[in-house]
CSV table of C-alpha atoms in Angstrom, one decimal:
chain,number,residue,atom,x,y,z
A,15,MET,CA,14.5,22.6,56.0
A,16,SER,CA,13.5,26.1,54.9
A,17,ALA,CA,15.7,29.2,55.1
A,18,ALA,CA,13.3,30.6,57.7
A,19,SER,CA,13.7,27.6,60.0
A,20,ARG,CA,17.5,27.5,59.6
A,21,ALA,CA,17.8,31.2,60.7
A,22,PRO,CA,16.9,30.7,64.4
A,23,GLN,CA,19.4,27.8,64.6
A,24,ARG,CA,22.2,29.8,63.2
A,25,SER,CA,21.3,32.6,65.6
A,26,ASN,CA,21.4,30.2,68.6
A,27,ARG,CA,24.8,28.8,67.4
A,28,VAL,CA,26.2,32.4,67.2
A,29,LEU,CA,24.9,33.1,70.7
A,30,ARG,CA,26.5,30.0,72.1
A,31,VAL,CA,29.9,30.8,70.5
A,32,ARG,CA,29.7,34.3,71.9
A,33,ARG,CA,28.9,33.0,75.4
A,34,ARG,CA,31.9,30.6,75.3
A,35,ALA,CA,34.2,33.4,74.1
A,36,THR,CA,33.0,35.7,76.9
A,37,LEU,CA,33.4,32.9,79.5
A,38,ALA,CA,36.9,32.1,78.3
A,39,ALA,CA,37.9,35.8,78.4
A,40,GLY,CA,36.5,36.1,81.9
A,41,THR,CA,38.3,33.0,83.1
A,42,ALA,CA,41.6,34.3,81.7
A,43,ALA,CA,41.1,37.6,83.4
A,44,VAL,CA,40.4,36.0,86.8
A,45,ALA,CA,43.5,33.7,86.4
A,46,LEU,CA,45.7,36.8,85.7
A,47,LEU,CA,44.3,38.6,88.7
A,48,VAL,CA,44.9,35.6,91.0
A,49,SER,CA,48.4,35.3,89.7
A,50,ALA,CA,49.1,38.9,90.2
A,51,CYS,CA,47.8,38.9,93.8
A,52,GLY,CA,49.2,35.5,94.7
A,53,SER,CA,52.7,35.5,93.3
A,54,GLY,CA,53.0,39.2,92.5
A,55,GLY,CA,54.7,38.5,89.1
A,56,THR,CA,58.4,38.1,88.6
A,57,SER,CA,59.5,41.6,87.5
A,58,GLY,CA,60.4,44.7,89.4
A,59,GLY,CA,59.9,46.8,86.3
A,60,GLY,CA,63.2,47.7,84.8
A,61,GLY,CA,66.1,49.6,86.3
A,62,ASN,CA,69.7,48.6,86.5
A,63,THR,CA,69.8,46.6,89.7
A,64,ASN,CA,72.4,44.0,88.7
A,65,PHE,CA,70.3,41.0,89.7
A,66,VAL,CA,71.1,37.6,88.2
A,67,THR,CA,68.0,35.4,88.4
A,68,GLY,CA,68.4,31.6,88.9
A,69,THR,CA,66.1,28.9,87.7
A,70,ASP,CA,64.5,28.8,91.2
A,71,GLY,CA,63.4,32.5,90.9
A,72,ILE,CA,66.0,33.7,93.4
A,73,SER,CA,68.0,36.7,92.2
A,74,THR,CA,71.4,37.5,93.5
A,75,VAL,CA,73.9,40.4,93.1
A,76,PRO,CA,77.7,39.9,93.0
A,77,GLU,CA,79.4,41.6,95.9
A,78,GLY,CA,81.1,44.3,93.7
A,79,LYS,CA,77.8,45.3,92.0
A,80,ARG,CA,75.5,45.7,95.0
A,81,VAL,CA,73.7,48.9,95.8
A,82,ALA,CA,72.7,50.1,99.3
A,83,ALA,CA,69.1,49.7,100.5
A,84,PRO,CA,67.2,52.9,101.0
A,85,GLU,CA,66.5,54.5,104.4
A,86,LEU,CA,63.9,52.3,106.0
A,87,SER,CA,62.6,53.5,109.3
A,88,GLY,CA,59.3,54.2,111.0
A,89,LYS,CA,56.9,52.8,113.5
A,90,THR,CA,56.5,49.0,114.0
A,91,LEU,CA,53.1,47.3,114.4
A,92,GLU,CA,53.6,47.6,118.1
A,93,GLY,CA,54.1,51.4,117.8
A,94,GLU,CA,57.9,51.4,118.5
A,95,GLN,CA,60.5,53.2,116.4
A,96,LEU,CA,62.7,51.1,114.2
A,97,ASP,CA,65.5,52.0,111.8
A,98,VAL,CA,67.0,49.1,109.6
A,99,ALA,CA,70.2,51.1,109.4
A,100,ASP,CA,70.8,50.3,113.1
A,101,HIS,CA,71.4,46.7,112.1
A,102,LYS,CA,74.4,47.5,109.8
A,103,GLY,CA,77.2,45.1,110.5
A,104,LYS,CA,74.7,42.2,110.5
A,105,VAL,CA,72.9,40.4,107.7
A,106,VAL,CA,69.3,41.6,107.4
A,107,VAL,CA,66.4,39.7,106.0
A,108,LEU,CA,63.5,42.0,104.9
A,109,ASN,CA,60.2,40.4,104.3
A,110,VAL,CA,57.3,42.3,102.7
A,111,TRP,CA,54.0,40.8,103.8
A,112,GLY,CA,50.3,41.4,104.5
A,113,SER,CA,47.8,39.5,106.7
A,114,TRP,CA,45.4,39.5,103.8
A,115,CYS,CA,47.9,37.6,101.6
A,116,ASN,CA,47.5,33.8,101.4
A,117,PRO,CA,51.1,33.1,100.1
A,118,CYS,CA,52.3,35.2,103.1
A,119,ARG,CA,50.5,32.8,105.4
A,120,ALA,CA,52.1,29.8,103.5
A,121,GLU,CA,55.6,31.1,104.1
A,122,ALA,CA,55.2,32.6,107.6
A,123,LYS,CA,56.1,29.4,109.5
A,124,TYR,CA,59.4,29.1,107.6
A,125,PHE,CA,60.3,32.7,108.4
A,126,ALA,CA,59.5,32.2,112.1
A,127,LYS,CA,61.6,29.0,112.2
A,128,VAL,CA,64.6,30.3,110.4
A,129,SER,CA,64.7,33.6,112.3
A,130,LYS,CA,64.8,31.6,115.6
A,131,ASP,CA,67.4,29.3,114.2
A,132,TYR,CA,69.6,32.3,113.3
A,133,ALA,CA,69.1,34.2,116.5
A,134,GLY,CA,72.5,35.2,118.0
A,135,ARG,CA,74.3,34.7,114.7
A,136,ASP,CA,74.5,38.3,113.6
A,137,VAL,CA,71.3,38.0,111.5
A,138,GLU,CA,68.3,40.2,111.9
A,139,PHE,CA,64.8,39.7,110.4
A,140,VAL,CA,62.6,42.7,109.8
A,141,GLY,CA,59.1,42.6,108.3
A,142,ILE,CA,57.5,45.3,106.2
A,143,ASN,CA,53.7,45.0,106.6
A,144,THR,CA,51.8,46.5,103.7
A,145,ARG,CA,48.2,47.2,102.7
A,146,ASP,CA,46.7,46.3,106.1
A,147,GLY,CA,44.2,49.0,107.0
A,148,SER,CA,44.9,48.6,110.7
A,149,THR,CA,47.5,46.9,112.8
A,150,THR,CA,44.9,44.6,114.4
A,151,ALA,CA,44.9,41.9,111.8
A,152,ALA,CA,48.6,42.1,111.3
A,153,LEU,CA,49.4,41.6,115.0
A,154,ALA,CA,47.0,38.6,115.0
A,155,PHE,CA,48.9,37.2,112.0
A,156,GLU,CA,52.2,37.5,113.9
A,157,LYS,CA,50.7,35.9,117.0
A,158,ASP,CA,49.2,33.0,115.0
A,159,PHE,CA,52.5,32.2,113.3
A,160,GLY,CA,54.8,32.9,116.2
A,161,ILE,CA,56.7,35.6,114.3
A,162,PRO,CA,59.4,36.8,116.8
A,163,TYR,CA,60.8,39.8,114.9
A,164,PRO,CA,59.3,43.3,114.4
A,165,SER,CA,57.6,44.6,111.3
A,166,LEU,CA,57.5,48.2,110.1
A,167,TYR,CA,53.9,49.3,109.5
A,168,ASP,CA,53.6,50.5,105.9
A,169,PRO,CA,49.9,50.4,104.9
A,170,THR,CA,50.4,52.5,101.7
A,171,GLY,CA,53.6,50.9,100.5
A,172,LYS,CA,55.6,54.0,100.6
A,173,LEU,CA,58.7,52.2,102.0
A,174,MET,CA,58.7,49.9,99.0
A,175,LEU,CA,58.7,52.8,96.7
A,176,ARG,CA,62.0,54.0,98.2
A,177,PHE,CA,63.9,51.2,96.6
A,178,GLU,CA,65.6,51.7,93.3
A,179,LYS,CA,63.4,51.0,90.3
A,180,GLY,CA,63.5,47.3,89.4
A,181,THR,CA,64.2,46.2,93.0
A,182,LEU,CA,60.7,45.5,94.2
A,183,ASN,CA,57.3,45.3,92.5
A,184,PRO,CA,54.7,46.9,94.8
A,185,GLN,CA,52.2,44.2,93.5
A,186,ALA,CA,54.6,41.4,94.5
A,187,VAL,CA,53.6,40.4,98.0
A,188,PRO,CA,55.3,38.5,99.6
A,189,SER,CA,58.8,39.6,98.6
A,190,THR,CA,62.0,39.1,100.4
A,191,LEU,CA,65.4,40.9,100.3
A,192,VAL,CA,68.6,39.9,102.0
A,193,LEU,CA,71.0,42.7,102.9
A,194,ASP,CA,74.7,42.1,103.5
A,195,ARG,CA,76.6,43.4,106.5
A,196,ASP,CA,77.2,46.7,104.6
A,197,GLY,CA,73.5,47.3,104.1
A,198,ARG,CA,73.6,46.4,100.4
A,199,ILE,CA,71.0,44.3,98.6
A,200,ALA,CA,72.5,40.8,98.0
A,201,ALA,CA,69.5,38.6,97.2
A,202,ARG,CA,65.8,38.9,96.3
A,203,SER,CA,62.7,36.8,95.8
A,204,LEU,CA,59.4,38.1,94.5
A,205,THR,CA,57.5,35.0,95.4
A,206,ALA,CA,56.7,33.1,98.6
A,207,LEU,CA,59.5,31.0,100.0
A,208,ASP,CA,59.8,27.7,101.8
A,209,GLU,CA,62.6,27.0,104.3
A,210,GLU,CA,64.9,25.5,101.7
A,211,ARG,CA,64.7,28.6,99.3
A,212,LEU,CA,64.9,31.0,102.2
A,213,LEU,CA,68.1,29.4,103.4
A,214,LYS,CA,69.5,29.4,99.9
A,215,MET,CA,69.1,33.2,99.9
A,216,LEU,CA,70.5,33.6,103.4
A,217,GLU,CA,73.3,31.2,103.9
A,218,PRO,CA,75.7,32.5,101.2
A,219,VAL,CA,75.4,36.0,102.5
A,220,VAL,CA,76.0,34.9,106.1
A,221,ALA,CA,79.1,33.0,104.9
A,222,GLU,CA,80.7,36.2,103.5
A,223,LYS,CA,83.5,37.7,105.5
């Protein structure tokens, strides 16, 4: 085969290799994006928050090293005023969610069930709805999944930014925090929860005296 005839073949092979490399890079980028939007990652971004993370991804803080949650108040999805500080003396479960978020949909039934199971046991659930452009879709979400507790409406995520650096990752939706009876952060998850893992976060804090 002449050099002239081999040249087009080499050119075609180079093009095929480049196409495969481009495709692989695009696939990797998509996978990273899906991971970031779905699980939200696993880091809150530094800060000295005293979290100890278990193998199940649940982070806890020893009682003597806990820090108080920031002031969290505002209008709910229904337009009513809510201040999380009013629940001091009770254990509070804070769940950050959005109606656009598939992992939020996956965990919603567990939050609805556990919140009902713990009704009347000095436990309050409060949602923080984020990145929903209006309350319409969020209210439909709550109706679809039978969510019985209120959610603060936080479309721009400014409530999340009140937490000490390293506590929450604004990209990590859903996220869940458990506050002890003194309003301090006792446990955290930056991924969706099933009933077992939600109870694993909640029960030890409820058992504290």
